[in-house]
Tab-separated table of C-alpha atoms and ligand atoms in Angstrom:
chain	number	residue	atom	x	y	z
A	282	MET	CA	20.033	16.037	-12.817
A	283	GLU	CA	19.330	16.472	-9.116
A	284	TYR	CA	18.872	13.303	-7.009
A	285	LYS	CA	19.577	11.945	-3.550
A	286	ILE	CA	20.170	8.216	-3.248
A	287	ARG	CA	22.489	5.844	-1.375
A	288	ASP	CA	24.871	4.748	-4.159
A	289	ILE	CA	24.587	5.022	-7.922
A	290	ASP	CA	26.813	1.933	-8.323
A	291	LEU	CA	23.963	-0.252	-7.079
A	292	ALA	CA	22.200	0.307	-10.420
A	293	VAL	CA	23.095	-3.089	-11.950
A	294	GLU	CA	21.189	-5.091	-9.323
A	295	GLY	CA	18.361	-2.507	-9.363
A	296	SER	CA	18.059	-2.844	-13.115
A	297	ARG	CA	17.613	-6.636	-12.800
A	298	LYS	CA	14.876	-6.151	-10.220
A	299	ILE	CA	13.079	-3.585	-12.361
A	300	GLY	CA	13.349	-5.914	-15.360
A	301	TRP	CA	11.676	-8.696	-13.361
A	302	ALA	CA	8.847	-6.389	-12.310
A	303	LEU	CA	8.332	-5.129	-15.864
A	304	GLU	CA	8.090	-8.715	-17.097
A	305	HIS	CA	5.291	-9.431	-14.612
A	306	MET	CA	3.152	-6.328	-15.052
A	307	PRO	CA	1.354	-6.937	-18.366
A	308	VAL	CA	-1.531	-4.507	-17.824
A	309	LEU	CA	0.875	-1.675	-17.105
A	310	ALA	CA	2.832	-2.745	-20.204
A	311	LYS	CA	-0.279	-2.337	-22.336
A	312	ILE	CA	-0.890	1.126	-20.904
A	313	ARG	CA	2.782	1.966	-21.485
A	314	GLU	CA	2.400	0.964	-25.141
A	315	ASP	CA	-0.582	3.310	-25.522
A	316	PHE	CA	1.259	6.051	-23.641
A	317	ALA	CA	4.336	5.720	-25.877
A	318	LYS	CA	2.156	6.037	-28.975
A	319	ASN	CA	-0.037	8.935	-27.876
A	320	ARG	CA	2.118	10.754	-25.267
A	321	PRO	CA	-0.983	11.909	-23.332
A	322	LEU	CA	1.037	13.218	-20.373
A	323	LYS	CA	3.440	15.273	-22.482
A	324	GLY	CA	5.158	17.914	-20.364
A	325	VAL	CA	3.066	17.205	-17.255
A	326	LYS	CA	5.014	17.341	-14.005
A	327	ILE	CA	4.222	14.483	-11.644
A	328	ALA	CA	5.680	14.216	-8.138
A	329	ALA	CA	5.302	10.770	-6.607
A	330	CYS	CA	5.684	9.843	-2.953
A	331	LEU	CA	5.507	6.048	-3.168
A	332	HIS	CA	7.416	3.036	-1.861
A	333	VAL	CA	10.619	2.955	-3.906
A	334	THR	CA	10.344	-0.595	-5.219
A	335	PRO	CA	10.803	-2.265	-8.626
A	336	GLU	CA	7.033	-2.086	-9.162
A	337	THR	CA	7.009	1.657	-8.516
A	338	ALA	CA	9.929	1.970	-10.925
A	339	ALA	CA	7.733	0.308	-13.577
A	340	LEU	CA	5.078	2.953	-12.918
A	341	MET	CA	7.626	5.778	-13.174
A	342	ILE	CA	8.881	4.379	-16.494
A	343	THR	CA	5.289	4.192	-17.742
A	344	LEU	CA	4.553	7.800	-16.808
A	345	ARG	CA	7.747	8.872	-18.558
A	346	GLU	CA	6.687	6.964	-21.677
A	347	GLY	CA	3.488	8.979	-21.557
A	348	GLY	CA	5.575	12.137	-21.758
A	349	ALA	CA	5.470	13.165	-18.082
A	350	GLU	CA	8.343	14.656	-16.135
A	351	VAL	CA	8.508	12.722	-12.878
A	352	ARG	CA	10.187	12.967	-9.508
A	353	LEU	CA	10.080	10.197	-6.936
A	354	THR	CA	10.434	10.361	-3.181
A	355	ALA	CA	9.816	7.618	-0.602
A	356	SER	CA	6.565	7.047	1.275
A	357	ASN	CA	8.323	5.103	4.036
A	358	PRO	CA	12.009	5.182	5.020
A	359	LEU	CA	12.253	1.399	5.384
A	360	SER	CA	10.660	0.352	2.098
A	361	THR	CA	13.190	2.064	-0.184
A	362	LYS	CA	15.279	-0.322	-2.266
A	363	ASP	CA	18.531	1.592	-2.804
A	364	ASP	CA	19.468	-0.437	-5.873
A	365	VAL	CA	16.155	0.332	-7.536
A	366	ALA	CA	16.606	4.026	-6.766
A	367	ALA	CA	20.086	3.866	-8.330
A	368	SER	CA	18.828	2.223	-11.517
A	369	LEU	CA	15.965	4.684	-11.870
A	370	VAL	CA	18.477	7.533	-11.741
A	371	LYS	CA	21.227	5.964	-13.851
A	372	ASP	CA	19.329	3.932	-16.418
A	373	HIS	CA	16.060	5.834	-16.696
A	374	GLY	CA	16.954	9.436	-15.823
A	375	VAL	CA	14.281	9.630	-13.111
A	376	PRO	CA	15.227	11.957	-10.229
A	377	VAL	CA	14.823	9.957	-7.017
A	378	PHE	CA	15.106	11.362	-3.504
A	379	ALA	CA	15.097	8.397	-1.129
A	380	ILE	CA	17.576	6.451	0.981
A	381	HIS	CA	16.751	3.240	2.819
A	382	GLY	CA	16.614	3.793	6.578
A	383	GLU	CA	16.819	7.595	6.350
A	384	ASP	CA	15.724	9.520	9.456
A	385	ARG	CA	12.633	11.674	9.725
A	386	GLU	CA	14.502	14.858	8.856
A	387	SER	CA	15.976	13.409	5.649
A	388	TYR	CA	12.586	11.858	4.767
A	389	TYR	CA	10.885	15.268	4.909
A	390	GLU	CA	13.780	17.058	3.160
A	391	ASN	CA	13.280	14.627	0.308
A	392	ILE	CA	9.535	15.239	0.232
A	393	GLU	CA	10.362	18.947	0.070
A	394	ARG	CA	12.621	18.272	-2.948
A	395	ALA	CA	9.750	16.536	-4.740
A	396	ALA	CA	7.370	19.338	-3.745
A	397	SER	CA	9.695	22.119	-4.904
A	398	PHE	CA	9.396	20.820	-8.449
A	399	ASN	CA	5.934	22.482	-8.588
A	400	PRO	CA	4.055	19.367	-9.676
A	401	GLN	CA	0.761	19.477	-11.554
A	402	ILE	CA	-0.119	15.996	-10.335
A	403	THR	CA	0.834	14.334	-7.056
A	404	MET	CA	0.871	10.614	-6.333
A	405	ASP	CA	0.787	9.538	-2.709
A	406	ASP	CA	0.886	6.346	-0.700
A	407	GLY	CA	-0.196	7.470	2.754
A	408	GLY	CA	-0.697	11.142	1.938
A	409	ASP	CA	2.579	12.700	3.121
A	410	LEU	CA	3.377	14.670	-0.052
A	411	THR	CA	-0.105	16.147	-0.422
A	412	THR	CA	-0.191	16.983	3.276
A	413	TYR	CA	3.210	18.693	2.960
A	414	LEU	CA	1.985	20.789	0.005
A	415	HIS	CA	-1.145	21.778	1.942
A	416	GLN	CA	0.746	22.655	5.121
A	417	ASN	CA	3.214	24.815	3.216
A	418	GLY	CA	0.750	26.640	0.963
A	419	LEU	CA	2.155	24.990	-2.187
A	420	THR	CA	-1.047	23.650	-3.733
A	421	GLY	CA	-1.495	26.482	-6.266
A	422	GLY	CA	-0.398	24.766	-9.470
A	423	VAL	CA	-1.653	21.282	-8.618
A	424	LEU	CA	-4.492	19.986	-10.819
A	425	GLY	CA	-5.069	16.913	-8.681
A	426	GLY	CA	-3.529	14.030	-6.828
A	427	THR	CA	-3.883	10.294	-6.471
A	428	GLU	CA	-3.817	8.202	-3.319
A	429	GLU	CA	-2.752	4.576	-3.225
A	430	THR	CA	-3.723	3.352	0.210
A	431	THR	CA	-6.591	3.169	2.712
A	432	THR	CA	-4.783	5.285	5.324
A	433	GLY	CA	-4.175	8.103	2.845
A	434	VAL	CA	-7.776	8.019	1.655
A	435	ILE	CA	-8.972	8.278	5.274
A	436	ARG	CA	-6.686	11.317	5.736
A	437	PHE	CA	-7.984	13.011	2.581
A	438	ARG	CA	-11.618	12.327	3.406
A	439	ALA	CA	-11.007	14.016	6.784
A	440	MET	CA	-9.512	17.022	4.921
A	441	GLU	CA	-12.500	17.044	2.554
A	442	ARG	CA	-14.880	17.021	5.538
A	443	ASP	CA	-13.016	19.953	7.118
A	444	GLY	CA	-13.072	21.919	3.831
A	445	ALA	CA	-9.262	21.827	3.916
A	446	LEU	CA	-8.663	19.955	0.650
A	447	MET	CA	-7.196	22.344	-1.919
A	448	TYR	CA	-7.213	20.047	-4.943
A	449	PRO	CA	-9.112	16.921	-6.083
A	450	ILE	CA	-7.881	13.505	-5.061
A	451	ILE	CA	-8.481	10.257	-6.911
A	452	ALA	CA	-8.719	7.467	-4.338
A	453	VAL	CA	-6.968	4.781	-6.369
A	454	ASN	CA	-7.308	2.540	-3.313
A	455	ASP	CA	-11.066	2.503	-3.805
A	456	SER	CA	-10.996	1.038	-7.306
A	457	ARG	CA	-12.176	-2.553	-7.182
A	458	THR	CA	-9.203	-3.676	-9.249
A	459	LYS	CA	-7.070	-2.226	-6.455
A	460	TYR	CA	-8.494	-3.103	-3.057
A	461	LEU	CA	-9.941	-6.517	-3.925
A	462	PHE	CA	-6.537	-7.714	-5.110
A	463	ASP	CA	-3.689	-5.568	-3.757
A	464	ASN	CA	-5.147	-5.164	-0.269
A	465	ARG	CA	-6.361	-8.732	0.012
A	466	TYR	CA	-3.994	-10.991	-1.963
A	467	GLY	CA	-1.035	-8.591	-1.968
A	468	THR	CA	-1.057	-7.779	1.744
A	469	GLY	CA	-2.037	-11.350	2.584
A	470	GLN	CA	0.968	-12.862	0.833
A	471	SER	CA	3.581	-10.170	1.481
A	472	THR	CA	2.775	-9.921	5.207
A	473	ILE	CA	3.256	-13.647	5.720
A	474	ASP	CA	6.384	-13.384	3.539
A	475	GLY	CA	7.768	-10.589	5.785
A	476	ILE	CA	7.074	-12.541	8.980
A	477	LEU	CA	8.699	-15.674	7.587
A	478	ARG	CA	11.784	-13.882	6.283
A	479	ALA	CA	12.208	-11.987	9.572
A	480	THR	CA	11.640	-14.899	11.961
A	481	ASN	CA	12.013	-18.213	10.102
A	482	LEU	CA	9.481	-19.661	12.578
A	483	LEU	CA	6.666	-22.129	11.980
A	484	ILE	CA	3.196	-20.688	11.529
A	485	ALA	CA	1.453	-24.087	11.501
A	486	GLY	CA	-0.205	-24.813	14.826
A	487	SER	CA	0.271	-21.270	16.146
A	488	ASN	CA	-2.365	-18.873	17.421
A	489	PHE	CA	-2.200	-16.117	14.832
A	490	VAL	CA	-4.013	-12.897	15.746
A	491	VAL	CA	-5.106	-10.515	12.991
A	492	CYS	CA	-6.225	-7.102	14.259
A	493	GLY	CA	-8.640	-5.622	11.735
A	494	TYR	CA	-10.824	-7.406	9.180
A	495	GLY	CA	-10.776	-4.931	6.312
A	496	TRP	CA	-9.539	-6.140	2.927
A	497	CYS	CA	-5.944	-6.366	4.177
A	498	GLY	CA	-6.941	-8.202	7.349
A	499	ARG	CA	-9.002	-10.665	5.332
A	500	GLY	CA	-5.996	-11.417	3.158
A	501	VAL	CA	-3.675	-11.941	6.114
A	502	ALA	CA	-6.219	-14.113	7.962
A	503	MET	CA	-6.862	-16.217	4.849
A	504	ARG	CA	-3.168	-16.833	4.219
A	505	ALA	CA	-2.348	-17.521	7.892
A	506	ARG	CA	-5.097	-20.129	7.884
A	507	GLY	CA	-3.589	-21.583	4.724
A	508	MET	CA	-0.297	-21.993	6.592
A	509	GLY	CA	-2.057	-24.015	9.277
A	510	ALA	CA	-2.480	-21.410	12.008
A	511	ARG	CA	-5.465	-21.092	14.327
A	512	VAL	CA	-6.513	-17.609	13.313
A	513	ILE	CA	-8.105	-15.151	15.731
A	514	VAL	CA	-9.571	-11.871	14.454
A	515	THR	CA	-10.099	-8.735	16.549
A	516	GLU	CA	-12.462	-6.027	15.294
A	517	VAL	CA	-14.399	-2.944	16.411
A	518	ASP	CA	-16.875	-3.004	13.517
A	519	PRO	CA	-19.771	-5.403	14.272
A	520	ILE	CA	-20.421	-6.187	10.604
A	521	LYS	CA	-16.795	-7.011	9.839
A	522	ALA	CA	-16.625	-9.025	13.079
A	523	LEU	CA	-19.672	-11.000	11.985
A	524	GLU	CA	-18.113	-11.625	8.578
A	525	ALA	CA	-14.923	-12.873	10.223
A	526	HIS	CA	-16.990	-15.143	12.474
A	527	MET	CA	-18.922	-16.588	9.523
A	528	ASP	CA	-15.720	-16.929	7.520
A	529	GLY	CA	-14.791	-19.396	10.234
A	530	PHE	CA	-12.369	-17.334	12.319
A	531	THR	CA	-12.455	-16.970	16.095
A	532	VAL	CA	-13.372	-13.400	17.017
A	533	MET	CA	-12.525	-11.932	20.410
A	534	PRO	CA	-11.323	-8.650	21.978
A	535	ILE	CA	-7.604	-7.901	21.796
A	536	GLU	CA	-7.254	-8.089	25.577
A	537	ARG	CA	-8.231	-11.793	25.442
A	538	ALA	CA	-6.356	-12.536	22.241
A	539	ALA	CA	-3.247	-11.011	23.861
A	540	GLU	CA	-3.165	-13.812	26.414
A	541	ILE	CA	-3.041	-16.636	23.858
A	542	GLY	CA	-1.535	-15.254	20.644
A	543	ASP	CA	1.824	-16.374	19.234
A	544	PHE	CA	1.847	-14.025	16.220
A	545	PHE	CA	0.062	-10.667	16.006
A	546	VAL	CA	-0.470	-8.577	12.878
A	547	THR	CA	-2.111	-5.150	13.006
A	548	VAL	CA	-3.876	-3.958	9.845
A	549	THR	CA	-6.381	-1.374	11.030
A	550	GLY	CA	-4.975	2.080	10.144
A	551	ASP	CA	-5.552	3.258	13.717
A	552	LYS	CA	-3.247	3.834	16.668
A	553	ASN	CA	-2.458	1.742	19.748
A	554	VAL	CA	-4.434	-1.254	18.535
A	555	ILE	CA	-2.019	-3.327	20.586
A	556	GLY	CA	-1.823	-0.889	23.475
A	557	ARG	CA	-0.130	-0.984	26.840
A	558	SER	CA	-2.717	-3.138	28.616
A	559	ALA	CA	-2.659	-5.738	25.819
A	560	ILE	CA	1.152	-5.740	25.861
A	561	GLU	CA	1.028	-6.385	29.614
A	562	LYS	CA	-0.940	-9.598	28.918
A	563	LEU	CA	1.200	-11.033	26.104
A	564	LYS	CA	2.737	-14.477	26.452
A	565	SER	CA	6.500	-14.608	26.546
A	566	GLY	CA	7.733	-15.192	23.003
A	567	ALA	CA	4.877	-13.320	21.319
A	568	ILE	CA	5.771	-11.843	17.935
A	569	LEU	CA	4.325	-8.458	16.992
A	570	ALA	CA	4.158	-7.136	13.444
A	571	ASN	CA	2.326	-4.354	11.664
A	572	SER	CA	1.102	-4.179	8.089
A	573	GLY	CA	-0.831	-0.921	8.398
A	574	HIS	CA	0.649	2.159	6.736
A	575	PHE	CA	2.031	3.979	9.794
A	576	ASP	CA	4.004	2.638	12.754
A	577	VAL	CA	1.324	3.712	15.233
A	578	GLU	CA	-0.688	0.505	15.602
A	579	ILE	CA	1.562	-1.149	18.191
A	580	ASP	CA	2.322	1.002	21.242
A	581	LYS	CA	6.111	1.053	20.872
A	582	LYS	CA	6.501	3.525	23.729
A	583	ALA	CA	4.806	1.093	26.128
A	584	LEU	CA	7.111	-1.692	24.924
A	585	TYR	CA	10.187	0.449	25.618
A	586	ASP	CA	8.758	1.582	29.002
A	587	LEU	CA	8.159	-2.006	30.075
A	588	ALA	CA	11.519	-3.261	28.816
A	589	GLU	CA	14.591	-3.832	30.906
A	590	ARG	CA	16.665	-4.109	27.746
A	591	VAL	CA	16.209	-4.290	24.014
A	592	GLU	CA	18.386	-6.413	21.758
A	593	GLU	CA	18.784	-6.975	18.025
A	594	ALA	CA	17.631	-10.630	17.851
A	595	ARG	CA	17.932	-10.912	14.049
A	596	PRO	CA	17.787	-8.442	11.198
A	597	GLN	CA	14.298	-6.863	11.410
A	598	VAL	CA	13.619	-8.410	14.852
A	599	LYS	CA	13.988	-6.598	18.179
A	600	ARG	CA	13.884	-8.649	21.360
A	601	PHE	CA	12.313	-6.752	24.275
A	602	ILE	CA	13.278	-8.324	27.587
A	603	LEU	CA	10.633	-6.991	29.918
A	604	LYS	CA	11.173	-6.204	33.591
A	605	ASP	CA	8.944	-9.178	34.505
A	606	GLY	CA	11.191	-11.512	32.472
A	607	ARG	CA	8.941	-12.012	29.416
A	608	LYS	CA	10.469	-11.744	25.945
A	609	ILE	CA	8.468	-9.958	23.247
A	610	TYR	CA	9.656	-9.712	19.658
A	611	LEU	CA	8.880	-6.697	17.484
A	612	LEU	CA	9.338	-6.956	13.720
A	613	SER	CA	10.588	-4.089	11.528
A	614	ASP	CA	10.162	-1.495	14.297
A	615	ALA	CA	6.398	-1.820	13.845
A	616	ARG	CA	6.657	-0.383	10.340
A	617	LEU	CA	5.095	-2.147	7.350
A	618	VAL	CA	6.507	-5.656	7.810
A	619	ASN	CA	5.694	-6.661	4.241
A	620	LEU	CA	7.813	-3.889	2.734
A	621	SER	CA	10.531	-3.778	5.393
A	622	ALA	CA	11.238	-7.460	5.927
A	623	ALA	CA	10.063	-8.649	2.494
A	624	GLU	CA	9.657	-7.027	-0.916
A	625	GLY	CA	6.112	-5.697	-0.665
A	626	HIS	CA	3.354	-6.966	-2.898
A	627	PRO	CA	4.329	-9.001	-5.952
A	628	PRO	CA	4.461	-7.248	-9.329
A	629	THR	CA	1.604	-9.436	-10.567
A	630	VAL	CA	-0.800	-7.644	-8.215
A	631	MET	CA	0.852	-4.190	-8.266
A	632	ASP	CA	0.183	-4.435	-12.020
A	633	MET	CA	-3.459	-3.537	-11.448
A	634	SER	CA	-2.811	-1.010	-8.673
A	635	PHE	CA	-0.347	0.910	-10.797
A	636	ALA	CA	-2.489	0.611	-13.923
A	637	ASN	CA	-5.051	2.494	-11.820
A	638	GLN	CA	-2.395	5.075	-10.855
A	639	ALA	CA	-1.341	5.656	-14.471
A	640	LEU	CA	-4.931	5.976	-15.675
A	641	ALA	CA	-5.813	8.178	-12.688
A	642	ALA	CA	-3.081	10.647	-13.719
A	643	LEU	CA	-4.597	10.750	-17.197
A	644	TYR	CA	-8.097	11.120	-15.735
A	645	ILE	CA	-7.029	14.136	-13.679
A	646	LEU	CA	-5.487	15.761	-16.717
A	647	GLU	CA	-8.550	15.172	-18.909
A	648	ASN	CA	-11.107	16.182	-16.266
A	649	SER	CA	-9.410	18.837	-14.173
A	650	ASP	CA	-11.905	21.515	-15.251
A	651	LYS	CA	-14.805	19.411	-13.901
A	652	LEU	CA	-13.274	18.074	-10.696
A	653	GLU	CA	-13.923	19.840	-7.392
A	654	ASN	CA	-11.698	19.749	-4.318
A	655	ARG	CA	-13.100	16.412	-3.265
A	656	VAL	CA	-12.124	12.758	-3.041
A	657	TYR	CA	-13.190	10.740	-6.104
A	658	THR	CA	-13.163	7.120	-7.180
A	659	LEU	CA	-12.233	6.314	-10.773
A	660	PRO	CA	-15.216	5.572	-13.044
A	661	TYR	CA	-16.330	1.952	-13.257
A	662	GLU	CA	-15.348	1.755	-16.970
A	663	ILE	CA	-11.687	2.257	-16.060
A	664	ASP	CA	-11.890	-0.434	-13.371
A	665	GLU	CA	-13.547	-2.766	-15.863
A	666	ARG	CA	-10.957	-2.054	-18.543
A	667	ILE	CA	-8.148	-2.928	-16.120
A	668	ALA	CA	-9.904	-6.154	-15.087
A	669	ARG	CA	-10.393	-7.155	-18.736
A	670	LEU	CA	-6.751	-6.472	-19.556
A	671	LYS	CA	-5.659	-8.534	-16.550
A	672	LEU	CA	-7.928	-11.443	-17.531
A	673	GLU	CA	-6.583	-11.268	-21.080
A	674	SER	CA	-2.997	-11.391	-19.818
A	675	LEU	CA	-3.910	-14.444	-17.736
A	676	GLY	CA	-5.574	-16.153	-20.690
A	677	VAL	CA	-8.912	-16.272	-18.855
A	678	GLU	CA	-12.001	-15.934	-21.026
A	679	ILE	CA	-15.447	-14.953	-19.757
A	680	ASP	CA	-18.982	-14.842	-21.110
A	681	SER	CA	-20.981	-11.755	-22.068
A	682	LEU	CA	-24.700	-11.112	-21.774
A	683	THR	CA	-26.866	-11.952	-24.776
A	684	PRO	CA	-29.139	-9.105	-26.023
A	685	GLU	CA	-32.058	-11.081	-24.557
A	686	GLN	CA	-30.383	-11.276	-21.134
A	687	LYS	CA	-29.586	-7.576	-21.212
A	688	ARG	CA	-33.186	-6.747	-22.043
A	689	TYR	CA	-34.372	-9.002	-19.216
A	690	LEU	CA	-32.218	-7.171	-16.675
A	691	GLU	CA	-33.449	-3.792	-17.875
A	692	ASN	CA	-37.136	-4.712	-17.982
A	693	TRP	CA	-38.597	-4.657	-14.461
A	694	ARG	CA	-41.983	-5.975	-15.689
A	695	GLU	CA	-40.530	-9.257	-16.855
A	696	GLY	CA	-40.292	-11.500	-13.790
A	697	THR	CA	-40.895	-15.039	-14.875
B	170	ADE	N1	2.813	-1.369	-1.631
B	170	ADE	C1	2.808	-2.661	-1.302
B	170	ADE	N2	3.654	-3.366	-2.051
B	170	ADE	C2	4.243	-2.489	-2.904
B	170	ADE	C3	5.205	-2.625	-3.922
B	170	ADE	N3	5.738	-3.790	-4.235
B	170	ADE	N4	5.565	-1.501	-4.587
B	170	ADE	C4	5.015	-0.317	-4.272
B	170	ADE	N5	4.102	-0.136	-3.326
B	170	ADE	C5	3.711	-1.222	-2.630
């Protein structure tokens, strides 16, 4: 079997981590049970470009139980857990092409290795594999792909608009059982976790600036408030800004927030959100972190231009000593702080995200003759099924409508 990983001898620790994730992903376990019984993905080749974590390993194992042949490559060089990669190869026979900290060249060579397997289904987190297949004219045999994250969905919608999309994409990110939980509670918790592990500083009493009030930004702002910070939100969207304001956060432009912030987290999906002029206004000691998919949100070039020297302050923390004497700290090289400095989202929330991924693969297979080269959201029934399974696993019971209540909702004449 072909693979490219750091060290196969790391498999023992990787296996423990995968075991822990499997134990805490009950919805995926239920799907895996069904897959093992019915083998609905028998012989289907799936290439996945996802963060190589224990939770992703649980997804790979599930797809294999469904009969698929899978290959896994990384969606970010810093999120790869080498021990997990080793266990996937050694214990589960899954070809993995990913090494923690690999350079850009190795990252793309590994994507090429996943692509050269001629997949029928692609799974992306950020869109790099699908983009590679499109740019190299390799989309011929692909029935469809899935996309895990907001940034990737934005990329694919731009391709759809340009008529450049060569196969259908299921925007897993846009399932309610994904973005309402993974983006909000997952990013909220794992971002704070990454900042704490990297810095070991106190959040209570700090001015904590969250750039972007999408679902991820809401989660980060909510959790920072829970830790006792004074949370400031920056936004460009007037409706989201208004929501942040009414949720009780202070809203202001980044140029003003720059002057008072102690911690900054970017979660917008766009570039130079903390740009040169904001960096010029930062207080000495400011800590900058990113939880958006790509490392474009903080203007790293400006930081290097303004720096007299750059030091390794701690693992995952660079200290920029600027020419004017200020010290600015950058976490995880402005890459996803939650996956670089911490372990990403907990398995308990990835459970629903990856249940969506597994069912999206099945959906593509069962509907490929009907799907056009467009971006789709999974049908509501699938979302609802995942939510019900999650509730069941949590032991939470809910009510259902009586026939009378159903009739009332359907009958527009009946008002009083
Ligand atoms: N994205 C965020 N957290 C993740 C995790 N734990 N595994 C895979 N992808 C993730």
